Amino acid sequence: MADWLIGLTIGLPWIGALAVWLAGDRRAEMQHRLAVVFSVAAGAAALLLLPSYGDAPALSIEVGSVFGTLTFVPDGLGVFLAAVATVVGSLAVIFSVDYMRGEASLGRYYALVLLFIGAMVGLALSGSLFLLFVFWEITALCSYALIAFYNDDPKAVAGGLRALIITQFGGLGLLAGALIAYAYFGDTQISTFLARADTLPESMLALMAFGALAAAAAKSAQVPFHTWLPGAMEAPTPVSALIHAATMVNAGVYLLARFYPAFEGVAGWTTAVILVGLLSAFLAALMALVAIDLKRVLAYSTISQLGYMVYAVGVGGVFASQFHLLSHAVFKALLFLAAGAVIHSVGTRDMRQMGGLRRELPFIRTVFVIGALALAGLPLLNGFWSKELVLEDGLHHGPVWAYAGMLLAAGITALYTFRMVWLVFYGERRGAGHVHAPGLAMKLATGILAAGTLTSWLLAGGFGKMLAESLPFHDLHAPAALDLYETIVTAPATYLALAVIALGLAAWWWRDRLAGARDALAPLARAAEADFGFEALNRRIVTATAAAAESLRATQTGLLNWNVLGIVGGLVIVLAVLALGA
Amino acid sequence: MSTLEIMLVSAFALVGAGLYGLLITRNLIKVVIALQIMVKGALVALVAAGQASDQLALGQSLAMTVIVADTVVAVIGLAFAVQVKRVRGTLDLRALAELRG
């Protein structure tokens, strides 16, 4: 049963991708319908897969002696991420029916989105390192192609290339890990690796651990690899919601959580993870505070929230990180889709041209505010429970300085969230032009996600049980749902966090009285606008690479004699290495 | 010196001579000739390997196959050289090279 469902969850979107492409761009209605049908069917298959979780491979494919056996394991981490990917994916596709109506190259758009959904499910469920790497790269390619979807816009093409290069660079860390595991165990199964990780030499394990951290940081857009995510906002908004908020960027956190039991003993690894999470959460929150592009605010806030999840893994709170991942996937997809509806209605992403939209877009205003309150971490919304759980774990198991930083970041989160809501929906309209109403499909997709934002925290108990029962290498115990809620509600840390969030709110409310503080912090704001120098660092690396390539031109003589000499030289080096190694 | 050693030395000598030709020649026809000399060295090595592993028949049949394939290479290479001479008017590799880093 489970093997069929796994096959369907990966296969249906891929068949759908082929079907949409074959339908051809002349039959746009047909393409919309096919994409919705296949993505919703995949979502249903993934939801049916949820109850049949387990820790044994449910689907194994023999592919000869080189690659070993390709396995798919429906464990708690996997089926849950697969369900998030397909359900949010189907909602993004439904939203696209309105958002992408009348656009050219619909076939390319839907085919890539569906290909991505299938690959993301594969990534979540794969039980072998090799297969994980393959799906990891397929998602990166889809992300690249979709960011550069409007390929007559140089900014979109540049953003896509940047995303591709940075995530591929991180992917090398994962590939190195897979090769090391294969070299030592003769097997690329993740379960083999987790069971026998302590038999690896310390240096090799450290190499794998930090390689995985680099891969995760690149994929999850964490400092210092975060610069691609704001550039990825050139993609159509449903793609931003699906790939760059709810699913692909979670793959990094997923990777850290998956391998946490193997790497937690590596010297300095957990500290490095905490540091990456803290820096990302804090710096990105500051950058979100000064951004004026609505989608960029959301992108920075995604980096910041992913920082919370990475931090949670670093302090050992695997459940907390995955719980926050679930909440974030739901409320951030909601925010992005609602922002997409706003952008679609107003025709600009610049928040200075918005304002006062609460009258024209009452429904979108309501769902956006629900998402924003969850992002700020206000009680009874899903973001509140999971963020409190992350902070709670951080206080008890992590260093105090990191906890203090995360707490401060929570306050800034509230501040930038209210700034964003205010600039878009309240005050007076600053831009000109007609605002057209969102379509039914947009309302449907955002409405479902808003309902999810209000209720997904109720799943905590079942989700914890699922993780605890199906992850034999993780030391997790399932808290009963009521206990969990009770701990959160009664913990003093919760009230501290709420107080900080309230401070953030108050800072926005009395922003005029705080003008003095704002002027004092102006240099910080300018640094945040300049991406804290990371953008400049990127440019310097690109310039250095281009200069190196330019100076290496001299070696490309085009003369046969020199080329033969190069081949012979390469052969000599290989022989020398082999002779030294043997 | 045993037969095997003699064969191996001559194989290396042939490959080395061919390689030297490839490294210094500027004439397209001479490139084809140098390649031929290298392949002949490989042929000797094949037969020697067959003898050393007591599979002389296998080594010899592989060598025959390579001779056939290699002849085709020579024929096509020379035909290219003729066409290059007709179209570009020269066989000098430096004049033919279009990539100038």
XYZ file of C-alpha atoms in Angstrom:
683
model
C 0.000 0.000 0.000
C 2.638 2.503 1.120
C 4.838 1.664 -1.869
C 1.978 2.471 -4.252
C 1.236 5.719 -2.466
C 4.893 6.773 -2.605
C 4.970 5.975 -6.307
C 1.791 7.979 -6.846
C 2.907 10.990 -4.800
C 6.094 11.318 -6.826
C 4.710 10.002 -10.105
C 1.422 11.921 -10.369
C 3.020 15.387 -10.493
C 5.594 14.155 -12.996
C 2.938 12.593 -15.243
C 1.014 15.844 -14.840
C 4.077 17.818 -15.929
C 4.262 15.731 -19.084
C 0.515 16.031 -19.679
C 0.508 19.823 -19.312
C 3.429 20.110 -21.658
C 1.794 17.797 -24.221
C -1.472 19.739 -24.004
C 0.343 22.675 -25.593
C 0.119 26.383 -24.947
C -2.787 26.806 -27.350
C -5.113 25.026 -24.948
C -4.552 27.148 -21.868
C -7.814 26.167 -20.142
C -6.903 22.525 -20.491
C -3.459 23.213 -18.996
C -4.944 24.972 -15.976
C -7.326 22.083 -15.412
C -4.713 19.351 -15.873
C -2.277 21.027 -13.479
C -4.943 21.424 -10.786
C -6.171 17.838 -11.157
C -2.727 16.267 -10.982
C -1.433 18.409 -8.121
C -4.578 17.904 -6.044
C -4.401 14.154 -6.692
C -0.783 14.124 -5.528
C -1.805 16.055 -2.418
C -4.502 13.466 -1.686
C -2.002 10.620 -2.156
C 0.437 12.298 0.240
C -2.284 12.766 2.865
C -3.259 9.097 2.505
C 0.402 8.207 2.997
C 0.507 9.995 6.377
C -1.079 7.191 8.465
C 1.203 4.497 7.018
C 4.405 5.988 8.376
C 7.165 3.649 9.512
C 10.922 3.379 9.748
C 11.462 0.641 7.146
C 11.927 1.221 3.419
C 8.532 0.869 1.760
C 9.811 0.987 -1.800
C 13.154 -0.363 -3.011
C 14.470 -0.236 -6.537
C 17.489 -2.345 -7.484
C 19.718 -0.457 -9.898
C 22.770 -2.650 -10.118
C 26.018 -2.705 -8.205
C 27.215 0.866 -8.730
C 24.327 2.808 -7.232
C 23.140 0.114 -4.850
C 19.494 -0.008 -3.924
C 17.403 3.118 -4.175
C 15.020 3.166 -1.250
C 12.130 5.324 -0.156
C 11.432 5.425 3.572
C 8.094 6.868 4.708
C 9.302 7.985 8.144
C 7.797 10.833 10.122
C 10.107 13.536 8.784
C 9.606 12.359 5.209
C 5.859 11.857 4.942
C 5.223 15.126 6.733
C 7.423 17.154 4.395
C 5.931 15.313 1.410
C 2.445 16.239 2.592
C 3.456 19.887 3.056
C 5.030 19.980 -0.411
C 2.060 18.479 -2.233
C -0.708 20.250 -0.305
C 0.900 23.691 -0.490
C 1.872 22.798 -4.056
C -1.715 22.081 -5.056
C -2.880 25.321 -3.405
C -0.197 27.278 -5.263
C -1.331 25.654 -8.514
C -4.973 26.538 -7.769
C -3.866 30.116 -7.045
C -1.953 30.160 -10.342
C -5.175 29.587 -12.285
C -6.076 33.214 -11.523
C -2.591 34.632 -11.178
C -1.148 33.231 -14.404
C -4.270 33.616 -16.567
C -3.329 34.955 -19.979
C 0.428 34.582 -19.463
C 2.559 33.130 -22.241
C 4.405 29.767 -21.852
C 1.909 28.326 -19.392
C 3.054 24.846 -20.343
C 6.609 25.581 -19.229
C 5.325 27.145 -15.998
C 3.052 24.311 -14.915
C 5.401 21.573 -16.097
C 8.236 22.987 -13.978
C 6.007 23.514 -10.935
C 4.728 19.939 -11.135
C 8.219 18.571 -11.748
C 9.319 20.452 -8.661
C 6.505 19.055 -6.500
C 7.397 15.484 -7.480
C 11.110 16.052 -6.882
C 10.446 17.633 -3.483
C 8.441 14.579 -2.426
C 11.277 12.375 -3.642
C 13.777 14.420 -1.646
C 11.689 14.069 1.508
C 11.097 10.336 1.198
C 14.372 9.088 -0.239
C 16.245 6.698 2.009
C 19.556 6.744 0.181
C 22.086 9.569 0.168
C 22.651 9.249 -3.556
C 18.957 9.549 -4.362
C 18.668 12.438 -1.914
C 21.389 14.280 -3.802
C 19.700 13.670 -7.172
C 16.327 15.010 -5.985
C 18.108 17.878 -4.211
C 19.603 18.975 -7.521
C 16.353 18.529 -9.461
C 14.616 20.912 -7.065
C 17.477 23.398 -7.500
C 17.133 23.213 -11.286
C 13.356 23.739 -11.134
C 13.892 26.669 -8.790
C 16.376 28.213 -11.224
C 14.113 27.757 -14.224
C 11.101 29.202 -12.402
C 12.950 32.228 -10.996
C 14.078 32.946 -14.543
C 10.559 32.237 -15.842
C 10.172 35.729 -17.303
C 13.298 35.135 -19.324
C 13.168 38.406 -21.224
C 13.828 40.231 -17.941
C 17.580 40.386 -17.237
C 16.947 40.755 -13.486
C 14.973 37.510 -13.414
C 17.643 35.646 -15.368
C 20.398 36.975 -13.108
C 18.404 36.036 -9.991
C 17.864 32.532 -11.308
C 21.531 32.040 -12.116
C 22.575 33.320 -8.710
C 20.184 30.916 -6.972
C 21.461 28.065 -9.104
C 25.148 28.762 -8.478
C 24.812 29.241 -4.717
C 22.626 26.178 -4.127
C 24.807 24.027 -6.384
C 27.848 25.131 -4.437
C 26.151 23.949 -1.259
C 25.050 20.746 -2.965
C 28.726 19.819 -3.320
C 28.859 19.428 0.470
C 26.056 16.907 0.277
C 27.711 15.031 -2.594
C 30.991 14.867 -0.670
C 29.090 13.426 2.296
C 27.430 10.796 0.123
C 30.779 9.791 -1.387
C 32.437 9.531 2.038
C 29.597 7.351 3.312
C 29.865 5.163 0.223
C 33.643 4.867 0.566
C 33.452 3.721 4.190
C 30.266 1.657 4.259
C 29.997 0.506 0.635
C 26.398 1.609 0.879
C 24.624 4.932 0.576
C 21.603 4.136 2.751
C 20.882 6.893 5.248
C 19.944 4.313 7.887
C 23.332 2.588 7.519
C 25.081 5.898 7.905
C 23.091 6.954 10.978
C 23.616 3.576 12.614
C 27.353 3.444 12.019
C 28.354 7.109 11.984
C 30.440 6.707 15.144
C 32.695 4.178 13.386
C 33.836 6.833 10.896
C 37.163 8.575 11.511
C 36.572 11.843 13.338
C 37.938 14.037 10.547
C 35.698 12.406 7.943
C 32.620 12.778 10.106
C 33.488 16.432 10.719
C 33.907 16.954 6.972
C 30.483 15.428 6.375
C 28.882 17.426 9.190
C 30.157 20.787 7.982
C 29.506 19.820 4.353
C 25.904 19.132 5.288
C 25.732 22.436 7.148
C 27.016 24.300 4.059
C 24.519 22.459 1.859
C 21.693 23.240 4.270
C 22.681 26.891 4.637
C 22.814 27.339 0.862
C 19.470 25.626 0.316
C 17.707 27.279 3.233
C 19.199 30.684 2.354
C 21.032 31.083 5.649
C 23.860 33.528 6.325
C 26.287 33.790 4.508
C 24.578 32.094 1.543
C 21.253 33.911 1.878
C 21.726 36.463 -0.889
C 20.004 34.398 -3.567
C 16.580 34.378 -1.893
C 15.706 38.089 -2.260
C 16.808 37.850 -5.909
C 14.533 34.838 -6.327
C 11.546 37.132 -5.792
C 11.536 37.838 -9.536
C 9.698 34.533 -9.928
C 5.905 34.479 -10.340
C 4.403 34.842 -6.844
C 2.857 31.342 -6.550
C 6.352 30.001 -7.189
C 7.758 32.206 -4.444
C 5.070 30.885 -2.116
C 5.673 27.258 -3.005
C 9.409 26.951 -3.598
C 10.938 29.919 -1.815
C 8.817 29.891 1.315
C 6.990 26.653 1.946
C 9.005 23.775 0.538
C 12.403 23.873 -1.152
C 14.027 26.230 1.336
C 12.902 23.840 4.078
C 15.042 21.100 2.583
C 18.102 22.478 4.379
C 16.424 22.345 7.786
C 15.126 18.900 6.904
C 18.665 17.758 6.092
C 20.029 19.044 9.419
C 17.172 17.415 11.332
C 17.595 14.141 9.447
C 21.316 13.860 10.217
C 21.275 15.468 13.644
C 21.914 12.195 15.564
C 25.058 11.518 13.522
C 26.506 15.015 13.710
C 25.553 16.188 17.197
C 28.774 14.760 18.631
C 31.062 16.526 16.153
C 33.084 19.174 17.961
C 31.757 22.665 17.316
C 29.008 21.553 14.964
C 26.010 22.409 17.136
C 27.558 25.781 18.000
C 28.075 26.474 14.308
C 24.457 25.535 13.587
C 23.196 27.783 16.395
C 25.358 30.631 15.129
C 24.126 30.267 11.541
C 20.527 30.225 12.743
C 20.990 33.180 15.070
C 22.774 35.351 12.504
C 20.209 34.531 9.840
C 17.242 35.176 12.113
C 18.636 38.439 13.408
C 20.240 40.016 10.323
C 17.406 39.042 7.996
C 14.859 40.517 10.421
C 16.760 43.820 10.317
C 16.856 43.699 6.522
C 13.109 43.020 6.412
C 12.623 46.140 8.507
C 14.065 48.437 5.845
C 12.977 46.699 2.624
C 10.338 48.499 0.545
C 9.496 45.709 -1.889
C 6.626 43.645 -0.443
C 8.001 40.337 -1.704
C 11.502 41.138 -0.457
C 10.136 41.774 3.036
C 8.566 38.336 2.901
C 11.790 36.824 1.529
C 13.866 38.285 4.366
C 11.280 37.132 6.848
C 11.545 33.630 5.361
C 15.315 33.684 5.925
C 14.710 34.883 9.457
C 12.114 32.203 10.261
C 14.296 29.484 8.718
C 16.965 30.782 11.067
C 14.647 29.898 13.952
C 14.352 26.342 12.659
C 18.111 25.961 12.154
C 18.663 27.341 15.641
C 16.152 24.825 17.014
C 18.054 21.942 15.416
C 21.280 23.354 16.854
C 19.942 23.235 20.406
C 18.626 19.711 19.850
C 14.976 20.596 19.375
C 14.344 18.507 16.274
C 10.625 18.323 16.976
C 10.398 22.058 17.633
C 12.190 22.828 14.368
C 9.907 20.567 12.331
C 6.830 21.916 14.092
C 7.880 25.452 13.279
C 8.605 24.301 9.732
C 4.995 23.138 9.435
C 3.581 26.363 10.876
C 5.876 28.507 8.774
C 5.076 26.608 5.572
C 1.380 27.265 6.116
C 1.444 30.893 7.214
C 4.225 31.984 4.876
C 2.540 30.356 1.862
C -0.571 32.258 2.934
C 1.331 35.542 3.211
C 2.997 35.060 -0.160
C -0.204 34.104 -1.944
C -2.072 37.005 -0.339
C 0.798 39.303 -1.319
C 0.531 37.847 -4.823
C -3.161 38.764 -4.881
C -2.269 42.317 -3.765
C 0.474 42.622 -6.383
C -1.836 41.208 -9.042
C -4.512 43.747 -8.081
C -2.276 46.809 -7.777
C 0.320 45.992 -10.419
C 3.385 46.858 -8.323
C 5.499 45.286 -5.573
C 6.581 48.615 -4.130
C 4.917 49.159 -0.738
C 5.280 52.926 -1.157
C 2.691 52.692 -3.949
C 0.212 50.771 -1.783
C -1.554 51.770 1.421
C -5.237 51.869 2.294
C -5.988 48.664 0.430
C -8.229 47.397 3.229
C -11.229 48.954 1.539
C -10.591 47.563 -1.930
C -9.401 44.097 -0.867
C -11.235 43.223 2.360
C -10.937 39.448 1.976
C -7.236 39.552 1.168
C -6.729 42.007 4.047
C -8.318 39.533 6.464
C -6.275 36.503 5.416
C -3.072 38.543 5.205
C -3.553 39.843 8.727
C -4.116 36.280 9.975
C -0.845 35.228 8.361
C 0.946 38.291 9.698
C -0.230 37.681 13.260
C 1.032 34.102 13.003
C 4.370 35.378 11.706
C 4.629 37.818 14.588
C 3.878 34.940 16.960
C 0.666 36.122 18.579
C -1.258 33.580 20.651
C -3.588 30.962 19.317
C -2.196 31.090 15.796
C 0.118 28.290 14.680
C 3.202 30.541 14.622
C 2.781 31.307 18.307
C 2.940 27.684 19.479
C 5.840 26.637 17.333
C 7.917 29.765 17.918
C 7.405 29.504 21.668
C 8.433 25.859 21.500
C 11.625 26.796 19.641
C 12.448 29.523 22.183
C 11.596 27.190 25.059
C 14.024 24.561 23.763
C 16.603 27.262 23.171
C 16.336 28.523 26.751
C 16.680 25.081 28.315
C 19.263 23.446 26.067
C 21.121 26.255 24.333
C 23.490 29.055 25.301
C 21.914 32.152 26.846
C 23.468 34.619 24.387
C 21.811 32.781 21.498
C 18.485 32.774 23.335
C 18.707 36.507 23.960
C 19.472 37.119 20.293
C 16.521 35.026 19.157
C 14.243 36.823 21.595
C 15.324 40.177 20.200
C 14.768 38.861 16.673
C 11.206 37.902 17.696
C 10.610 41.521 18.702
C 11.983 42.804 15.396
C 9.797 40.240 13.607
C 6.700 41.754 15.203
C 7.919 45.234 14.279
C 8.533 44.540 10.591
C 5.348 42.498 10.300
C 3.195 45.387 11.533
C 5.101 47.833 9.377
C 4.357 45.674 6.349
C 0.654 45.260 7.162
C 0.339 48.987 7.806
C 2.096 50.061 4.630
C 0.010 47.738 2.472
C -3.475 47.851 3.921
C -3.808 50.861 6.232
C -3.213 54.577 6.003
C -4.063 56.362 2.779
C -3.596 55.070 -0.747
C -0.337 56.448 -2.124
C -0.319 54.926 -5.582
C -2.652 55.607 -8.478
C -4.525 53.296 -10.803
C -7.419 50.909 -10.672
C -7.432 48.024 -8.172
C -9.097 44.935 -9.569
C -10.653 42.313 -7.362
C -8.949 38.948 -6.802
C -10.477 35.926 -8.490
C -12.269 32.976 -6.922
C -9.272 30.617 -7.169
C -7.133 33.161 -5.296
C -9.721 33.425 -2.539
C -10.054 29.651 -2.335
C -6.304 29.003 -2.006
C -5.683 31.770 0.539
C -8.857 30.886 2.463
C -7.754 27.267 2.922
C -4.311 28.398 4.056
C -5.840 30.898 6.488
C -7.900 28.091 7.997
C -4.684 26.083 8.259
C -2.911 28.971 9.979
C -5.652 29.083 12.590
C -5.687 25.345 13.237
C -2.476 23.566 12.199
C -1.076 23.776 15.762
C -3.731 21.246 16.787
C -1.714 18.643 14.871
C 1.238 18.932 17.271
C 0.378 15.815 19.296
C -0.062 13.477 16.355
C 2.951 14.947 14.609
C 5.170 14.455 17.670
C 3.990 10.861 18.012
C 4.700 10.204 14.356
C 8.252 11.582 14.626
C 8.985 9.740 17.869
C 7.806 6.386 16.536
C 9.435 6.384 13.144
C 12.882 7.900 13.755
C 14.886 5.167 15.503
C 18.124 7.170 15.586
C 16.683 10.365 16.999
C 16.251 10.522 20.728
C 12.736 11.933 20.645
C 9.941 11.323 23.067
C 6.432 12.190 22.085
C 4.866 14.807 24.345
C 1.120 14.466 24.665
C -0.535 17.347 22.873
C -2.202 18.747 25.991
C 1.025 18.607 27.993
C 2.761 20.437 25.204
C 0.202 23.219 25.138
C 0.208 23.389 28.908
C 3.997 23.691 29.064
C 3.922 26.485 26.531
C 1.097 28.344 28.223
C 2.596 28.085 31.716
C 6.255 28.638 30.894
C 7.624 32.031 31.956
C 9.662 32.075 28.732
C 6.412 32.394 26.790
C 5.450 35.572 28.606
C 8.914 36.976 28.182
C 8.675 36.339 24.437
C 5.193 37.820 24.288
C 6.433 40.888 26.116
C 9.219 41.313 23.574
C 6.734 40.873 20.732
C 4.464 43.459 22.375
C 7.455 45.792 22.603
C 7.993 45.361 18.879
C 4.331 46.185 18.298
C 4.552 49.196 20.567
C 7.647 50.388 18.769
C 5.649 50.502 15.545
C 2.657 52.133 17.232
C 4.728 54.931 18.752
C 7.136 55.120 15.835
C 6.786 58.897 15.635
C 7.805 59.384 19.263
C 10.788 57.096 18.688
C 12.062 59.282 15.871
C 15.178 60.088 17.904
C 16.047 56.408 18.273
C 15.339 55.914 14.594
C 17.778 58.638 13.620
C 20.363 57.175 15.966
C 19.972 53.802 14.295
C 20.170 55.239 10.772
C 23.663 53.818 10.110
C 22.361 50.381 11.046
C 19.446 50.832 8.642
C 21.826 51.798 5.853
C 23.914 48.698 6.581
C 20.769 46.565 6.486
C 19.738 48.104 3.166
C 23.163 47.189 1.811
C 22.601 43.616 2.948
C 25.313 43.963 5.635
C 28.004 43.742 3.003
C 27.130 40.216 1.903
C 25.987 41.510 -1.458
C 29.341 43.277 -1.905
C 31.133 40.100 -0.865
C 29.195 38.218 -3.543
C 30.142 40.750 -6.157
C 33.783 40.554 -5.126
C 33.771 36.771 -5.461
C 32.209 37.041 -8.903
C 34.761 39.663 -9.981
C 37.633 37.568 -8.661
C 36.363 34.482 -10.491
C 35.945 36.428 -13.719
C 39.455 37.885 -13.355
C 40.930 34.427 -12.734
C 39.141 33.077 -15.796
C 40.407 36.008 -17.845
C 43.998 35.429 -16.822
C 43.682 31.711 -17.578
C 42.729 32.516 -21.180
C 46.398 32.338 -22.117
C 46.306 28.570 -21.586
C 43.638 28.167 -24.284
C 45.964 28.401 -27.278
C 43.912 26.247 -29.599
C 47.141 24.569 -30.708
C 47.143 20.791 -30.874
C 50.674 20.446 -29.478
C 49.861 22.325 -26.294
C 46.620 20.422 -25.822
C 48.448 17.099 -26.142
C 50.982 18.344 -23.612
C 48.107 19.188 -21.260
C 46.649 15.696 -21.631
C 50.025 14.075 -20.994
C 50.589 16.344 -17.987
C 47.180 15.396 -16.553
C 47.985 11.715 -17.052
C 51.310 12.111 -15.256
C 49.579 13.803 -12.301
C 46.959 11.037 -12.058
C 49.678 8.372 -12.193
C 51.704 10.199 -9.545
C 48.670 10.459 -7.242
C 47.908 6.764 -7.733
C 51.551 5.826 -7.091
C 51.623 7.922 -3.911
C 48.270 6.573 -2.723
C 49.224 2.934 -3.314
C 65.760 -9.797 -21.707
C 62.656 -11.912 -21.977
C 60.296 -11.687 -24.934
C 57.741 -9.914 -22.776
C 60.194 -7.253 -21.738
C 61.287 -6.690 -25.323
C 57.672 -6.333 -26.381
C 56.867 -3.893 -23.592
C 59.928 -1.780 -24.283
C 59.073 -1.587 -27.966
C 55.460 -0.756 -27.111
C 56.601 2.134 -24.914
C 59.064 3.221 -27.576
C 56.335 3.313 -30.226
C 53.850 5.177 -28.024
C 56.601 7.582 -26.975
C 57.626 8.212 -30.574
C 54.008 8.881 -31.552
C 53.509 11.191 -28.582
C 56.672 13.089 -29.437
C 55.350 13.501 -32.962
C 52.041 14.853 -31.671
C 53.870 17.282 -29.407
C 56.121 18.815 -32.061
C 54.486 18.477 -35.441
C 52.624 21.329 -37.094
C 51.466 19.383 -40.104
C 48.048 17.723 -40.142
C 49.254 14.719 -42.167
C 52.081 14.176 -39.721
C 49.499 14.244 -36.892
C 47.713 11.329 -38.531
C 51.009 9.482 -38.925
C 51.947 10.119 -35.281
C 48.574 8.798 -34.138
C 49.157 5.674 -36.233
C 52.525 5.087 -34.594
C 50.965 5.425 -31.128
C 48.242 2.924 -31.986
C 50.873 0.468 -33.222
C 52.518 0.686 -29.809
C 49.167 -0.077 -28.191
C 48.803 -3.098 -30.492
C 52.124 -4.506 -29.366
C 51.078 -3.930 -25.744
C 47.798 -5.787 -26.360
C 49.563 -8.837 -27.739
C 52.109 -8.699 -24.909
C 49.313 -8.519 -22.334
C 47.592 -11.468 -23.979
C 50.770 -13.493 -23.763
C 51.476 -12.505 -20.171
C 47.993 -13.521 -19.039
C 48.003 -16.775 -21.011
C 45.260 -15.495 -23.269
C 47.299 -15.010 -26.405
C 44.335 -15.712 -28.699
C 42.274 -13.009 -26.982
C 45.106 -10.489 -27.226
C 45.643 -11.265 -30.863
C 41.978 -11.020 -31.789
C 41.699 -7.699 -29.942
C 44.752 -6.519 -31.873
C 43.123 -7.519 -35.170
C 39.985 -5.585 -34.247
C 42.045 -2.527 -33.378
C 43.891 -2.756 -36.694
C 40.572 -2.579 -38.554
C 39.251 0.314 -36.474
C 42.569 2.103 -36.708
C 42.639 1.831 -40.484
C 39.273 3.551 -40.613
C 40.666 6.315 -38.392
C 43.630 6.781 -40.709
C 41.449 6.878 -43.812
C 39.013 9.406 -42.353
C 41.852 11.481 -40.911
C 43.607 11.689 -44.258
C 40.349 12.460 -46.043
C 39.822 15.337 -43.606
C 43.346 16.538 -44.273
C 42.656 16.602 -48.006
C 39.453 18.586 -47.497
C 41.145 20.995 -45.077
C 43.889 21.626 -47.603
C 41.301 22.275 -50.332
C 39.131 24.616 -48.260
C 41.676 26.453 -46.124
C 44.661 26.114 -48.410
C 47.057 25.050 -45.659
C 47.860 22.088 -43.413
C 49.707 24.177 -40.792
C 48.003 23.668 -37.414
C 48.945 27.152 -36.243
C 47.289 28.730 -39.219
C 44.244 26.492 -38.783
C 43.704 27.224 -35.085
C 40.852 29.646 -34.507
C 40.920 29.761 -30.687
C 43.430 32.360 -29.591
C 43.137 32.721 -25.797
